[in-house]
């Protein structure tokens, strides 16, 4: 971090914050614009989607071959951040598209899209952070926005209950994270990841009580944000209580931001503490994989099933983190990219089946779908097979790349354990396919007719098949994105 003197010099490379400025300005402008828009209008939604597109174009156009550091060393703009931001833009824009019909009759719907933009802005700051100050500001901006989004349907009791639980546990995890940062700052005298890493290395990988406490609290705080066990308990309630498009958003975008922060910390801050953090993460990975896949079997509500499924997927992603190599980090990006496509496709189908607020959330609601809407049935079947890791769909390559990276890094037994529970996970995914193709229709289907959501189902289904057959372009993009990290 550069030394800052008074009067403050004009910050270098300020232009690299242009995407963040666009999103911040548009979010505040939409708050004002929404005052003059009549209820039922989708102008705010379209402007919010346009904002994510413009921010995406600005981010890609600003990309340079060398990493740039801006704002007195508090902000880094590299290919790793660019790729991560593009994933966040896509997840946010797709969640907004899924919201067009879902939220059209809600009150204060303009604020809904503004909150999504602020959450996205927080994630953009997180993935461009190289120090705990920027990271924490971004994390809290994201978290506070998402708490409100979970409770956005205030008349729904389960939404309020979920948001309250999420807020209390989230505040606790933020406190733990800050506690960990405080210990590490006390030992190193810096908030910058690389400087802290150097100080810890110079200390011979000091494993004093302060460092170990800092490490444990840091991992616990971040683990909560990405649903690692045993800090996953908020996930099923929040996923079930939130509006379905927000559940889709929460399933992907915060996970991308959280794992990107995790990777930067592992590379810059923790090299001298590799044995210690590997021991902690290995235990958490075992718990995360086992709890996520076993608990999903017992669920009858598909949103709760997908919540536990997300916990299981987070466990698989942790294998890439444990590998600690370029192949492992690249595998994480591949996994998150494919998981984004699968999740958005699944929730598009769920939302299309919405009737009287809740249809499409129980597994029974999918019974006989193939006889009524064979196209939706085929797409849902593809998403379920892909999430189960069946060759050759996208989900197969997601697991393959992190498993191979973990084996190469010497975590053979952990990968065998993950393979066992991947087979367990296939049971509850294939159970959904059984409802769709082999059970009789139990309730009358009443689908939302929405061209944007139907297009989302078609595009995501095609992408899952295309990535499964031709994975190389995505694998190569993820390898190149690591240029800014390792």
mmCIF file of N, CA, C and O in Angstrom, residues 75 131 151-152 193 202 229 255 354 417 470:
data_model
loop_
_atom_site.group_PDB
_atom_site.id
_atom_site.type_symbol
_atom_site.label_atom_id
_atom_site.label_comp_id
_atom_site.label_asym_id
_atom_site.label_seq_id
_atom_site.Cartn_x
_atom_site.Cartn_y
_atom_site.Cartn_z
ATOM 1 N N UNK A 75 -6.940 -0.807 -4.496
ATOM 2 C CA UNK A 75 -7.798 -1.392 -5.523
ATOM 3 C C UNK A 75 -6.919 -1.976 -6.619
ATOM 4 O O UNK A 75 -6.027 -1.301 -7.131
ATOM 5 N N UNK A 131 -6.515 -5.874 -0.046
ATOM 6 C CA UNK A 131 -6.311 -5.566 1.372
ATOM 7 C C UNK A 131 -7.656 -5.709 2.085
ATOM 8 O O UNK A 131 -8.716 -5.737 1.460
ATOM 9 N N UNK A 151 -35.655 -10.429 2.599
ATOM 10 C CA UNK A 151 -36.921 -10.087 3.269
ATOM 11 C C UNK A 151 -37.788 -9.170 2.421
ATOM 12 O O UNK A 151 -38.701 -8.527 2.940
ATOM 13 N N UNK A 152 -37.543 -9.105 1.124
ATOM 14 C CA UNK A 152 -38.228 -8.100 0.310
ATOM 15 C C UNK A 152 -39.737 -8.310 0.276
ATOM 16 O O UNK A 152 -40.509 -7.348 0.246
ATOM 17 N N UNK A 193 -2.751 -7.702 1.827
ATOM 18 C CA UNK A 193 -2.511 -9.146 1.823
ATOM 19 C C UNK A 193 -1.028 -9.466 1.611
ATOM 20 O O UNK A 193 -0.439 -10.258 2.369
ATOM 21 N N UNK A 202 8.691 -13.677 6.868
ATOM 22 C CA UNK A 202 9.929 -13.244 7.541
ATOM 23 C C UNK A 202 9.979 -13.753 8.982
ATOM 24 O O UNK A 202 11.051 -13.989 9.527
ATOM 25 N N UNK A 229 -19.540 -25.651 5.668
ATOM 26 C CA UNK A 229 -19.919 -26.248 6.951
ATOM 27 C C UNK A 229 -18.743 -26.111 7.926
ATOM 28 O O UNK A 229 -17.581 -26.193 7.512
ATOM 29 N N UNK A 255 -20.954 -16.293 -4.008
ATOM 30 C CA UNK A 255 -19.978 -17.396 -3.971
ATOM 31 C C UNK A 255 -18.769 -17.038 -4.818
ATOM 32 O O UNK A 255 -17.618 -17.327 -4.444
ATOM 33 N N UNK A 354 -44.299 -21.020 -11.366
ATOM 34 C CA UNK A 354 -44.886 -20.347 -10.209
ATOM 35 C C UNK A 354 -46.388 -20.132 -10.408
ATOM 36 O O UNK A 354 -46.829 -19.685 -11.458
ATOM 37 N N UNK A 417 -13.141 -39.452 -1.330
ATOM 38 C CA UNK A 417 -14.285 -39.119 -0.465
ATOM 39 C C UNK A 417 -15.297 -38.263 -1.237
ATOM 40 O O UNK A 417 -16.518 -38.493 -1.164
ATOM 41 N N UNK A 470 -17.618 -29.274 -25.818
ATOM 42 C CA UNK A 470 -16.426 -28.477 -26.165
ATOM 43 C C UNK A 470 -15.981 -27.668 -24.946
ATOM 44 O O UNK A 470 -16.214 -26.445 -24.878
#
